[in-house]
XYZ file of C-alpha atoms in Angstrom:
735
model
C 119.208 -224.796 -150.333
C 122.361 -226.846 -150.029
C 125.410 -224.674 -149.441
C 128.252 -224.660 -151.919
C 131.293 -225.594 -149.925
C 133.569 -227.218 -152.412
C 136.181 -229.867 -151.856
C 138.669 -230.066 -154.678
C 141.005 -233.014 -154.682
C 144.693 -232.334 -155.040
C 145.897 -233.720 -158.310
C 148.727 -232.896 -160.611
C 149.681 -229.713 -160.571
C 150.187 -226.963 -162.932
C 147.931 -225.449 -165.528
C 148.828 -227.888 -168.264
C 147.179 -230.756 -166.373
C 144.256 -229.178 -164.575
C 141.880 -231.959 -163.684
C 140.277 -233.034 -160.456
C 137.019 -234.159 -158.977
C 134.888 -232.068 -156.700
C 132.308 -232.956 -154.119
C 130.342 -231.196 -151.428
C 131.918 -231.497 -148.006
C 132.830 -229.450 -144.972
C 134.395 -226.017 -144.834
C 137.691 -227.390 -143.570
C 138.364 -228.794 -147.043
C 137.200 -225.710 -148.923
C 138.932 -225.169 -152.248
C 142.324 -226.808 -151.653
C 142.966 -226.935 -155.404
C 146.622 -226.441 -154.769
C 149.401 -225.847 -157.210
C 151.967 -228.635 -157.059
C 155.489 -228.750 -158.502
C 157.691 -231.815 -158.932
C 161.283 -231.887 -160.200
C 161.029 -230.891 -163.868
C 158.414 -228.269 -162.977
C 161.083 -226.255 -161.140
C 163.152 -223.616 -162.896
C 164.910 -220.351 -162.174
C 162.412 -218.429 -164.322
C 159.304 -216.449 -163.393
C 156.829 -218.600 -165.269
C 157.348 -221.501 -162.839
C 157.685 -219.633 -159.541
C 155.650 -220.281 -156.462
C 154.413 -217.065 -154.882
C 153.443 -215.669 -151.491
C 152.521 -212.164 -150.372
C 150.685 -210.129 -147.759
C 149.585 -207.296 -150.037
C 152.707 -205.198 -149.401
C 155.710 -207.501 -149.528
C 156.163 -210.967 -150.956
C 158.465 -213.599 -152.391
C 158.852 -215.688 -155.529
C 160.017 -219.265 -154.898
C 162.289 -220.759 -157.557
C 165.608 -222.455 -158.182
C 168.578 -220.330 -157.270
C 170.145 -218.523 -160.217
C 173.616 -218.879 -158.669
C 173.383 -222.539 -157.668
C 170.587 -224.673 -159.129
C 170.947 -227.081 -156.200
C 169.584 -224.400 -153.879
C 166.103 -222.959 -153.435
C 165.644 -219.212 -153.666
C 162.991 -216.921 -152.188
C 163.284 -213.695 -154.187
C 161.990 -210.868 -151.987
C 160.124 -207.741 -153.037
C 158.003 -204.881 -151.804
C 155.937 -202.424 -153.857
C 157.827 -199.328 -152.737
C 161.328 -200.810 -152.998
C 162.391 -199.095 -156.187
C 165.252 -197.315 -157.877
C 165.239 -193.502 -158.049
C 166.409 -192.324 -161.486
C 166.586 -188.595 -162.086
C 164.110 -188.882 -164.975
C 161.099 -191.110 -165.499
C 159.192 -193.251 -163.048
C 160.782 -195.122 -160.143
C 161.105 -198.754 -161.358
C 160.946 -201.898 -159.237
C 164.069 -203.687 -157.971
C 164.690 -206.978 -156.185
C 165.117 -206.734 -152.406
C 167.326 -209.719 -151.647
C 166.911 -213.448 -151.178
C 166.328 -216.138 -148.619
C 168.310 -219.230 -149.631
C 167.948 -222.875 -148.629
C 171.240 -224.671 -149.364
C 171.309 -228.471 -149.028
C 174.672 -230.024 -148.189
C 174.154 -232.849 -150.652
C 173.167 -232.967 -154.307
C 169.396 -232.678 -154.695
C 167.777 -235.436 -156.746
C 164.127 -234.864 -155.904
C 162.127 -231.677 -155.294
C 158.504 -230.985 -154.471
C 156.528 -227.825 -153.794
C 152.871 -227.284 -152.931
C 151.039 -223.981 -152.743
C 148.108 -224.325 -150.349
C 145.382 -221.907 -151.425
C 143.456 -222.423 -148.192
C 146.236 -221.686 -145.674
C 148.463 -219.335 -147.664
C 151.444 -221.587 -146.910
C 153.826 -222.811 -149.573
C 155.863 -225.870 -148.628
C 157.993 -228.612 -150.078
C 160.896 -231.000 -149.782
C 164.457 -231.209 -151.062
C 165.831 -234.759 -151.068
C 169.581 -235.027 -151.507
C 172.127 -237.823 -151.402
C 172.794 -236.852 -147.758
C 169.241 -236.559 -146.418
C 166.073 -234.524 -146.728
C 164.998 -230.951 -146.042
C 161.384 -230.001 -145.386
C 160.561 -226.326 -145.848
C 157.595 -223.982 -145.635
C 156.978 -220.265 -145.988
C 154.231 -217.667 -145.718
C 153.744 -213.898 -145.675
C 152.219 -212.951 -142.323
C 149.943 -209.894 -142.455
C 149.576 -208.609 -138.918
C 153.307 -207.937 -138.496
C 154.071 -207.674 -142.218
C 156.887 -210.252 -142.107
C 157.891 -213.146 -144.322
C 158.473 -216.436 -142.517
C 160.624 -219.215 -143.993
C 161.120 -222.450 -142.054
C 163.445 -225.415 -142.646
C 163.837 -228.819 -140.983
C 166.626 -231.155 -142.030
C 166.901 -234.913 -141.584
C 169.842 -237.287 -141.853
C 172.886 -235.580 -143.282
C 170.794 -232.446 -143.843
C 170.086 -232.077 -140.114
C 170.610 -228.538 -138.872
C 169.713 -226.938 -142.207
C 168.884 -223.236 -141.909
C 167.483 -220.571 -144.236
C 169.867 -217.664 -144.795
C 169.565 -214.142 -146.192
C 171.635 -213.238 -149.264
C 172.085 -209.679 -150.436
C 170.940 -208.876 -153.973
C 172.597 -205.780 -155.385
C 169.588 -203.808 -156.625
C 169.068 -202.591 -160.167
C 166.078 -201.495 -162.203
C 164.690 -204.835 -163.415
C 164.520 -203.458 -166.957
C 168.294 -203.898 -167.145
C 167.767 -207.654 -167.296
C 165.278 -207.325 -170.126
C 167.478 -206.594 -173.129
C 166.436 -209.430 -175.404
C 165.104 -207.158 -178.120
C 166.708 -204.365 -180.084
C 163.835 -202.151 -179.003
C 164.899 -202.223 -175.372
C 168.607 -201.948 -176.156
C 167.883 -198.760 -178.067
C 166.274 -197.399 -174.916
C 169.529 -198.037 -173.076
C 168.153 -200.420 -170.482
C 171.292 -202.545 -170.756
C 173.300 -199.594 -169.414
C 171.164 -198.916 -166.341
C 173.532 -198.634 -163.346
C 173.399 -200.892 -160.314
C 172.762 -199.353 -156.899
C 175.685 -198.768 -154.538
C 176.866 -201.596 -152.310
C 174.838 -202.191 -149.159
C 176.219 -200.978 -145.863
C 177.801 -203.665 -143.669
C 175.316 -205.891 -141.869
C 174.929 -205.072 -138.191
C 173.179 -206.709 -135.256
C 170.688 -204.881 -133.043
C 169.278 -206.839 -130.095
C 170.100 -210.066 -131.921
C 168.322 -208.964 -135.112
C 170.368 -208.561 -138.278
C 169.878 -205.240 -140.049
C 170.924 -204.240 -143.560
C 170.785 -200.704 -144.978
C 170.734 -200.511 -148.774
C 171.285 -197.105 -150.421
C 169.998 -196.509 -153.945
C 171.177 -194.154 -156.666
C 170.397 -190.448 -156.223
C 168.393 -190.736 -152.992
C 166.758 -193.034 -150.446
C 166.920 -196.783 -150.210
C 165.534 -199.648 -148.189
C 166.148 -201.519 -144.975
C 166.041 -205.247 -144.284
C 165.732 -206.795 -140.833
C 165.732 -210.502 -140.080
C 166.225 -212.902 -137.216
C 166.800 -216.667 -137.190
C 164.469 -218.471 -134.786
C 164.853 -222.074 -133.639
C 161.647 -223.935 -132.819
C 161.345 -226.826 -130.363
C 160.146 -229.265 -133.035
C 163.372 -229.080 -135.013
C 162.413 -226.307 -137.392
C 164.757 -223.390 -138.017
C 163.060 -220.203 -139.175
C 163.990 -216.824 -140.492
C 161.608 -213.893 -139.954
C 162.252 -211.043 -142.338
C 160.811 -207.576 -142.989
C 161.425 -204.998 -145.708
C 160.858 -201.219 -145.658
C 161.726 -198.354 -147.989
C 162.215 -194.607 -147.698
C 162.770 -192.248 -150.667
C 164.151 -189.372 -148.600
C 166.753 -187.077 -150.139
C 168.882 -187.224 -146.968
C 169.989 -190.725 -147.839
C 171.607 -191.793 -144.591
C 168.575 -190.685 -142.612
C 166.207 -192.321 -145.114
C 167.773 -195.767 -145.035
C 168.137 -195.579 -141.254
C 164.394 -194.915 -140.977
C 163.627 -197.795 -143.334
C 165.840 -200.160 -141.347
C 164.205 -199.088 -138.092
C 160.725 -199.791 -139.492
C 161.793 -203.290 -140.491
C 163.481 -203.840 -137.137
C 160.332 -202.916 -135.206
C 158.211 -205.345 -137.212
C 160.638 -208.245 -136.781
C 160.917 -207.612 -133.031
C 157.149 -207.745 -132.679
C 156.885 -210.888 -134.789
C 159.615 -212.686 -132.841
C 157.916 -211.743 -129.571
C 154.656 -213.188 -130.858
C 156.301 -216.496 -131.773
C 156.266 -218.585 -134.932
C 153.415 -220.812 -133.772
C 151.074 -217.865 -133.245
C 152.178 -216.277 -136.514
C 151.334 -219.516 -138.284
C 147.953 -219.800 -136.586
C 146.957 -216.229 -137.416
C 148.084 -216.677 -141.007
C 146.016 -219.853 -141.440
C 142.997 -218.256 -139.800
C 143.176 -215.239 -142.104
C 143.373 -217.372 -145.235
C 140.606 -219.668 -144.019
C 138.265 -216.709 -143.559
C 139.259 -215.222 -146.894
C 138.839 -218.475 -148.803
C 135.330 -219.024 -147.478
C 133.927 -215.639 -148.494
C 132.523 -217.264 -151.625
C 132.935 -220.430 -153.635
C 132.247 -221.832 -157.071
C 131.640 -225.361 -158.351
C 131.476 -226.313 -162.043
C 131.176 -230.079 -162.368
C 131.876 -230.241 -166.105
C 134.804 -227.813 -166.119
C 137.118 -228.298 -163.106
C 139.901 -226.555 -165.019
C 138.082 -223.251 -164.599
C 137.353 -224.007 -160.953
C 141.059 -224.403 -160.355
C 142.172 -221.406 -162.367
C 139.516 -219.286 -160.645
C 140.654 -220.385 -157.172
C 144.297 -219.682 -157.941
C 143.464 -216.141 -159.052
C 141.636 -215.446 -155.807
C 144.709 -216.638 -153.904
C 146.937 -214.500 -156.122
C 144.702 -211.459 -155.636
C 144.855 -211.575 -151.840
C 148.599 -212.166 -151.976
C 149.037 -209.042 -154.117
C 146.573 -206.776 -152.295
C 145.281 -206.120 -148.795
C 142.960 -203.773 -146.951
C 145.929 -202.182 -145.157
C 148.150 -201.631 -148.181
C 148.549 -198.085 -149.523
C 149.908 -199.439 -152.825
C 147.987 -200.444 -155.914
C 148.749 -203.712 -157.653
C 151.236 -202.886 -160.380
C 152.108 -204.820 -163.530
C 153.818 -207.696 -161.718
C 152.358 -207.558 -158.247
C 154.726 -208.717 -155.526
C 156.696 -210.949 -157.870
C 158.771 -208.640 -160.109
C 160.975 -210.084 -162.799
C 163.017 -209.151 -165.851
C 160.588 -206.861 -167.603
C 160.188 -203.760 -169.744
C 157.236 -202.688 -167.602
C 158.756 -202.284 -164.138
C 155.966 -200.093 -162.809
C 152.238 -199.385 -162.959
C 150.330 -199.161 -166.248
C 147.007 -197.316 -166.197
C 145.329 -198.046 -169.537
C 144.145 -201.542 -168.544
C 146.574 -203.254 -166.160
C 145.519 -201.624 -162.892
C 141.846 -201.921 -163.730
C 141.887 -205.621 -164.627
C 144.035 -206.493 -161.621
C 141.139 -205.481 -159.370
C 138.363 -207.286 -161.263
C 138.250 -210.111 -158.642
C 137.284 -207.828 -155.773
C 133.584 -207.105 -156.355
C 131.586 -210.020 -157.731
C 133.817 -212.630 -156.047
C 133.142 -210.938 -152.690
C 136.766 -210.045 -151.941
C 136.290 -206.349 -151.128
C 138.595 -206.339 -148.098
C 141.513 -207.567 -150.157
C 140.695 -204.999 -152.843
C 140.796 -202.068 -150.430
C 144.345 -201.249 -151.550
C 142.829 -199.728 -154.691
C 140.691 -197.369 -152.611
C 143.651 -196.561 -150.349
C 145.991 -195.926 -153.258
C 143.660 -193.669 -155.240
C 142.758 -191.712 -152.101
C 146.449 -191.226 -151.355
C 147.227 -190.024 -154.871
C 144.292 -187.613 -154.807
C 144.897 -186.231 -151.333
C 148.641 -185.714 -151.793
C 148.084 -183.835 -155.064
C 149.692 -186.392 -157.364
C 146.701 -186.766 -159.691
C 146.383 -182.994 -159.986
C 150.102 -182.575 -160.587
C 149.868 -185.046 -163.472
C 147.535 -182.612 -165.226
C 149.245 -179.411 -164.122
C 152.627 -180.379 -165.544
C 151.012 -180.093 -168.981
C 149.098 -176.934 -168.134
C 145.778 -178.779 -167.822
C 143.108 -178.471 -165.112
C 141.621 -181.311 -163.093
C 143.164 -184.700 -162.356
C 144.534 -187.493 -164.530
C 147.087 -190.262 -164.902
C 149.221 -191.057 -167.912
C 149.961 -194.469 -169.327
C 152.579 -195.448 -166.756
C 153.880 -194.436 -163.359
C 155.619 -195.744 -160.278
C 153.815 -196.661 -157.058
C 153.249 -192.971 -156.274
C 151.024 -192.496 -159.335
C 153.248 -189.839 -160.882
C 153.035 -190.257 -164.591
C 155.987 -190.942 -166.832
C 157.110 -188.121 -169.092
C 155.168 -189.340 -172.108
C 151.799 -190.882 -172.874
C 149.713 -188.083 -171.367
C 146.871 -188.090 -173.861
C 145.197 -191.376 -172.959
C 142.254 -189.484 -171.542
C 140.184 -192.415 -170.297
C 142.765 -193.964 -167.964
C 141.801 -192.397 -164.647
C 138.090 -192.517 -165.452
C 138.293 -196.274 -165.928
C 140.019 -196.625 -162.553
C 137.289 -194.474 -160.994
C 134.762 -196.888 -162.484
C 136.442 -199.607 -160.388
C 136.189 -197.267 -157.402
C 132.477 -196.709 -158.136
C 131.868 -200.459 -158.350
C 133.536 -200.895 -154.973
C 131.034 -198.416 -153.524
C 128.037 -200.054 -155.168
C 129.039 -203.593 -154.206
C 130.059 -202.696 -150.646
C 127.186 -200.362 -149.795
C 129.681 -198.132 -147.960
C 128.311 -194.618 -148.466
C 131.613 -193.001 -147.503
C 133.238 -194.554 -150.562
C 130.676 -192.762 -152.740
C 131.256 -189.502 -150.902
C 135.001 -189.805 -151.389
C 134.519 -190.620 -155.067
C 132.386 -187.580 -155.885
C 135.069 -184.838 -155.714
C 137.512 -187.020 -157.645
C 134.949 -187.659 -160.356
C 134.185 -183.937 -160.547
C 137.862 -183.098 -160.962
C 138.292 -185.766 -163.624
C 135.326 -184.305 -165.517
C 137.050 -180.914 -165.366
C 140.062 -182.551 -166.990
C 138.064 -184.322 -169.706
C 135.832 -181.383 -170.610
C 138.897 -179.164 -170.983
C 139.501 -180.934 -174.302
C 136.017 -180.409 -175.734
C 135.489 -178.037 -178.646
C 132.178 -176.936 -180.138
C 132.204 -177.309 -183.908
C 129.980 -176.273 -186.795
C 127.466 -179.035 -186.101
C 126.816 -177.469 -182.695
C 128.199 -180.502 -180.895
C 131.068 -180.780 -178.442
C 133.915 -182.812 -179.913
C 136.950 -184.327 -178.188
C 140.377 -183.064 -179.199
C 142.997 -185.492 -180.426
C 143.911 -188.242 -177.997
C 145.182 -191.801 -177.969
C 143.110 -194.961 -178.068
C 145.205 -197.652 -176.369
C 146.958 -199.014 -178.312
C 145.330 -198.983 -181.733
C 147.719 -198.563 -184.653
C 147.153 -196.391 -187.686
C 147.747 -197.612 -191.235
C 151.478 -196.968 -190.896
C 151.733 -199.130 -187.777
C 152.085 -196.176 -185.405
C 150.354 -197.280 -182.222
C 150.714 -193.822 -180.708
C 148.575 -192.104 -183.340
C 146.183 -189.502 -181.945
C 142.666 -189.022 -183.239
C 139.740 -186.687 -182.719
C 136.649 -188.058 -180.994
C 138.357 -191.156 -179.650
C 135.723 -193.454 -178.205
C 138.087 -194.218 -175.324
C 137.810 -190.591 -174.221
C 134.168 -190.002 -175.185
C 132.869 -193.179 -173.559
C 134.783 -192.376 -170.386
C 133.431 -188.831 -170.277
C 129.901 -190.080 -170.946
C 130.134 -192.519 -168.018
C 131.692 -189.889 -165.744
C 128.936 -187.357 -166.475
C 126.103 -189.844 -165.961
C 127.659 -191.144 -162.761
C 128.366 -187.709 -161.293
C 124.736 -186.719 -161.895
C 123.507 -189.907 -160.208
C 125.823 -189.535 -157.188
C 124.829 -185.895 -156.793
C 121.171 -186.920 -156.538
C 121.625 -190.150 -154.565
C 123.855 -188.687 -151.862
C 122.202 -185.259 -151.784
C 125.194 -183.096 -152.678
C 123.002 -180.611 -154.587
C 126.042 -179.519 -156.553
C 125.212 -176.714 -159.024
C 127.676 -178.248 -161.492
C 125.016 -180.863 -162.180
C 123.269 -178.453 -164.564
C 126.500 -178.041 -166.507
C 127.013 -181.812 -166.650
C 123.515 -182.351 -168.025
C 124.029 -179.685 -170.679
C 127.389 -181.180 -171.610
C 125.740 -184.565 -172.070
C 123.096 -183.010 -174.283
C 125.710 -181.242 -176.417
C 128.248 -184.079 -176.592
C 128.809 -185.582 -180.017
C 127.370 -189.086 -180.377
C 129.772 -191.968 -179.906
C 131.308 -192.735 -183.327
C 129.627 -195.757 -184.938
C 130.127 -197.441 -188.314
C 126.995 -198.879 -189.881
C 128.419 -202.349 -190.540
C 131.018 -202.796 -187.812
C 129.659 -200.893 -184.828
C 131.711 -198.760 -182.495
C 134.679 -197.099 -184.144
C 138.057 -196.272 -182.658
C 137.427 -192.572 -183.283
C 135.432 -190.217 -185.456
C 137.408 -191.080 -188.578
C 138.853 -194.521 -187.792
C 136.952 -197.779 -188.010
C 138.099 -200.833 -186.111
C 139.387 -202.602 -189.200
C 142.162 -204.946 -188.072
C 142.825 -207.292 -185.188
C 143.792 -205.607 -181.957
C 143.974 -206.841 -178.379
C 142.555 -203.845 -176.504
C 138.869 -203.064 -176.032
C 139.397 -199.353 -175.388
C 136.794 -198.527 -178.059
C 134.140 -200.687 -176.346
C 134.185 -199.470 -172.734
C 130.576 -198.257 -172.911
C 129.590 -201.906 -173.357
C 131.964 -203.240 -170.711
C 132.681 -202.316 -168.015
C 130.693 -199.038 -168.074
C 127.351 -200.623 -169.160
C 126.174 -197.230 -170.435
C 125.345 -198.924 -173.748
C 123.562 -202.179 -173.007
C 121.159 -204.787 -174.306
C 118.293 -203.566 -172.105
C 118.096 -200.348 -174.138
C 116.173 -201.976 -176.970
C 116.685 -204.019 -180.152
C 118.718 -201.370 -181.975
C 121.179 -201.023 -179.119
C 121.425 -204.790 -178.743
C 122.260 -205.004 -182.454
C 124.927 -202.324 -182.006
C 126.498 -204.224 -179.114
C 126.381 -207.465 -181.088
C 128.072 -206.173 -184.223
C 130.661 -204.191 -182.250
C 131.773 -207.225 -180.249
C 131.537 -209.521 -183.280
C 133.730 -207.149 -185.282
C 136.339 -206.969 -182.534
C 136.623 -210.759 -182.599
C 136.332 -211.197 -186.366
C 140.030 -211.253 -187.206
C 140.822 -214.853 -186.308
C 142.763 -214.018 -183.175
C 145.206 -211.758 -185.015
C 146.493 -209.066 -182.679
C 144.855 -210.702 -179.669
C 146.238 -210.973 -176.157
C 144.979 -212.840 -173.126
C 142.672 -210.057 -171.996
C 141.094 -209.999 -175.460
C 139.463 -213.270 -174.452
C 138.482 -212.310 -170.906
C 136.964 -209.047 -172.122
C 135.226 -210.782 -175.013
C 133.836 -213.406 -172.660
C 132.271 -210.736 -170.450
C 130.750 -208.927 -173.433
C 129.207 -212.044 -174.944
C 127.896 -212.888 -171.480
C 126.150 -209.508 -171.476
C 124.500 -210.593 -174.720
C 123.400 -213.814 -173.044
C 125.600 -215.887 -175.359
C 127.332 -218.178 -172.912
C 128.630 -220.694 -175.436
C 130.413 -218.030 -177.476
C 131.710 -216.451 -174.269
C 133.215 -219.732 -173.076
C 134.630 -220.422 -176.532
C 136.685 -217.246 -176.194
C 137.593 -217.806 -172.562
C 138.848 -221.296 -173.350
C 141.526 -219.738 -175.546
C 143.201 -218.155 -172.527
C 144.704 -221.103 -170.566
C 147.032 -222.019 -173.418
C 148.519 -218.531 -173.177
C 149.166 -218.715 -169.440
C 152.290 -220.031 -167.791
C 152.209 -223.235 -165.705
C 151.724 -221.263 -162.482
C 148.934 -219.179 -164.135
C 151.190 -216.160 -164.559
C 151.169 -214.350 -167.900
C 153.806 -212.947 -170.221
C 153.691 -210.653 -173.249
C 156.364 -209.050 -175.400
C 157.565 -206.654 -172.733
C 157.773 -209.337 -170.089
C 155.675 -210.758 -167.243
C 152.393 -209.155 -166.173
C 149.606 -210.422 -163.915
C 146.402 -208.553 -164.766
C 145.053 -210.896 -167.443
C 144.634 -214.079 -165.376
C 143.214 -212.012 -162.517
C 140.513 -210.661 -164.829
C 139.219 -214.181 -165.507
C 137.415 -214.116 -162.160
C 134.922 -211.490 -163.271
C 134.584 -213.023 -166.733
C 133.577 -216.372 -165.229
C 131.244 -214.624 -162.804
C 129.521 -212.741 -165.641
C 128.376 -216.097 -166.994
C 126.777 -216.905 -163.638
C 125.704 -213.612 -162.073
C 125.467 -210.041 -163.331
C 124.261 -206.862 -161.660
C 124.104 -203.619 -163.594
C 121.379 -201.160 -164.477
C 119.592 -201.885 -161.211
C 118.905 -205.556 -161.986
C 120.421 -208.711 -160.450
C 120.674 -211.416 -163.116
C 120.960 -215.015 -161.893
C 122.523 -217.469 -164.374
C 122.274 -214.994 -167.290
C 124.614 -216.746 -169.735
C 125.532 -220.237 -168.568
C 127.293 -222.224 -171.317
C 125.398 -225.332 -172.371
C 128.436 -227.392 -171.383
C 128.113 -226.262 -167.758
C 125.055 -228.302 -166.812
C 125.780 -228.548 -163.088
C 126.938 -225.297 -161.535
C 126.739 -223.986 -158.011
C 128.059 -220.917 -156.256
C 127.799 -219.408 -152.817
C 127.927 -215.759 -151.738
C 128.861 -214.007 -154.938
C 128.322 -210.279 -154.481
C 126.351 -207.802 -156.554
C 125.329 -204.153 -156.578
C 123.394 -203.189 -153.489
C 125.842 -205.200 -151.347
C 123.600 -208.242 -151.818
C 124.996 -211.775 -151.635
C 123.670 -214.401 -154.035
C 123.928 -218.188 -153.938
C 122.509 -220.324 -156.738
C 122.392 -223.876 -158.045
C 121.840 -225.317 -161.500
C 121.270 -229.058 -162.094
C 121.140 -230.830 -165.463
C 121.051 -227.541 -167.319
C 118.175 -226.050 -165.327
C 118.173 -223.518 -162.507
C 117.082 -225.308 -159.361
C 117.217 -222.560 -156.740
C 118.827 -219.351 -155.591
C 119.098 -217.227 -152.466
C 119.680 -213.498 -152.072
C 120.741 -211.977 -148.761
C 119.927 -208.277 -148.784
C 122.782 -205.863 -148.171
C 120.455 -202.878 -147.768
C 116.800 -201.909 -147.437
C 114.717 -201.433 -150.558
C 113.301 -203.023 -153.669
C 115.428 -205.504 -155.597
C 114.883 -206.465 -159.230
C 115.925 -210.037 -160.039
C 116.032 -211.558 -163.510
C 115.932 -215.349 -163.671
C 114.954 -218.183 -165.964
C 112.711 -219.545 -163.205
C 109.132 -218.882 -164.290
C 106.442 -219.036 -161.576
C 108.970 -220.064 -158.909
C 108.332 -220.827 -155.258
C 109.640 -218.198 -152.843
C 109.556 -217.430 -149.134
C 108.625 -213.803 -149.910
C 106.235 -212.098 -152.283
C 107.621 -211.743 -155.799
C 105.989 -209.469 -158.361
C 106.696 -210.224 -162.010
C 107.393 -206.916 -163.779
C 108.756 -208.118 -167.136
C 109.238 -211.177 -169.317
C 111.972 -211.547 -171.909
C 112.090 -214.854 -173.747
C 112.963 -217.548 -171.220
C 113.622 -214.980 -168.484
C 111.347 -213.135 -166.095
C 112.139 -210.133 -163.908
C 110.688 -209.993 -160.410
C 110.509 -207.214 -157.866
C 110.819 -207.971 -154.164
C 110.942 -205.633 -151.178
C 113.644 -206.479 -148.658
C 115.221 -205.144 -145.516
C 118.930 -205.452 -144.874
C 119.686 -208.984 -143.710
C 116.547 -210.530 -145.205
C 117.133 -213.781 -147.067
C 115.047 -214.389 -150.164
C 114.858 -218.093 -151.043
C 113.592 -219.101 -154.473
C 113.092 -222.610 -155.876
C 111.855 -224.007 -159.150
C 108.141 -224.731 -159.240
């Protein structure tokens, strides 16, 4: 089978003009569907920024807010925050790198190379020209910015400019709602301590209010080819002994910059390019008839690896490494975290997604998740609606019971897609403790069934418009408990824990009240609330997606329930919808095998994205929605749930020529497939473990290099069983 290494020609630019051709060439030209900015595309606002990151610290590239002639690299790190006495610790800006031309700039360009992780550009002034480039280097955790001037701009250098930190919510006071909350009165941090030089490296110590602070270290480096660089590192420390805390943070940054300088800019550049090359080639996708989705997909994979890394202890929060003026300056747990990690499994980007595993492990092992429950007198572990990077919930919003369970579903998928047994073993005690939390709220009623106490269903309003209304038997809670119980029972058996609690879990499942369903409209919000008006969230549909505990393979009645539930959710003409309404709807219609309807919904998303594919809602910028498109697109092309790998399960009729390489599925298997003129031509599956594999395909009586046994037929599809050993490659072609 011909491999799918895609060459995507660089064309114009930003999302509004996504068009390019694609052909099959060598790996060195893999997926360079770069973002390009020219002149009018630049602004000093978030929706037009370029962005780099190494999974822990990063920079937004935009026009300078103090002098529009200059270029600004706005620096950030996940744990650089303010420390208010109450509430979560919100994000703050960590300073700037500035490029200041001597002349007046008349022409600007910027290009974000998805294959090398380098962003670069030019500034042409009436005195000369400046070339610049930047990247976030992972091994030493430093940001590198380089400048080379010509003519009257010769000798240009990047410089560091202090940014007095403040909770970014202070800048977001456009609405009365946020003024009432007092965000416009949030105090700035104290002034930074005077800059000092240690072994030629500049060091800045920045105290924050109440405690802790962060340290910045940077060193200018001149290269022999005329480039002037700045290497910069950021670190934070929340210690209550403030002087000691910021000294420790500064020392951490200093050590990293010293090591990076000793390594040299050339080697830093080479290692950065090599890392991105390897990352970019883990999988690829080619859709001849829809290059817009190829490009958007590729950009999200770049964004994902910039926001997350295998070494990061921090989860992706609402804005990733590119914070801005926002009412959500932290981590939201009722959808944002979960969707931000949707690229990691099926797109074969597990290494980059490891920060989710690291972060949840940290929060569990340090007692944070348990403390979230204990502060309300509850057993087990949980998260509320929002928190800072530590995972400590904000004072309110405790009764969204499904939040942590949904995150643990992501954790479970990581285990199933990676085949790493230790991930499953680490998950089991967390899942048990979350079940303890959820079952604490069950009450047996007159019907003999266990019912869920009042809780919130994000963020469904009642008839008075109160989106914090609490209801009994919320499907968000019940569906999450149902998945948790089934999964705990399966893990207990699969990994041989022999936990006696399994008997209790089985009895709880038997006694649990059925999921609330309305005859005409399907799944309800709760036991007494139908889904009867447009709303963006699919919290009442999690059993369909992503839990798959209610699915189309369970028979005609269940298929009909799934159909009417999803149809009802999308029956209000887009009223109340948000971007993730369309990505979630796409995935659900793909589960129904309805690719055209799925794409119809997905096609409504690009118009809601910003030119750089970032996303903004009422409370400000967030990044989870565009990231979630990766899995939605993949669900049209490959699904694996319920023990079956489904090749091309819901391809839209428009997508006649589609090819992908090394998408990942449950069992740690890798799948490559090709479709020509609307018909599946071939596919390959490389086994990630020993055992039988069930594969559903529209190839009937195909040719294969191994024995296939047909075990079921369903319309145009057939399901085959094949026995494989880890590393075996099954190759299947049309007859």
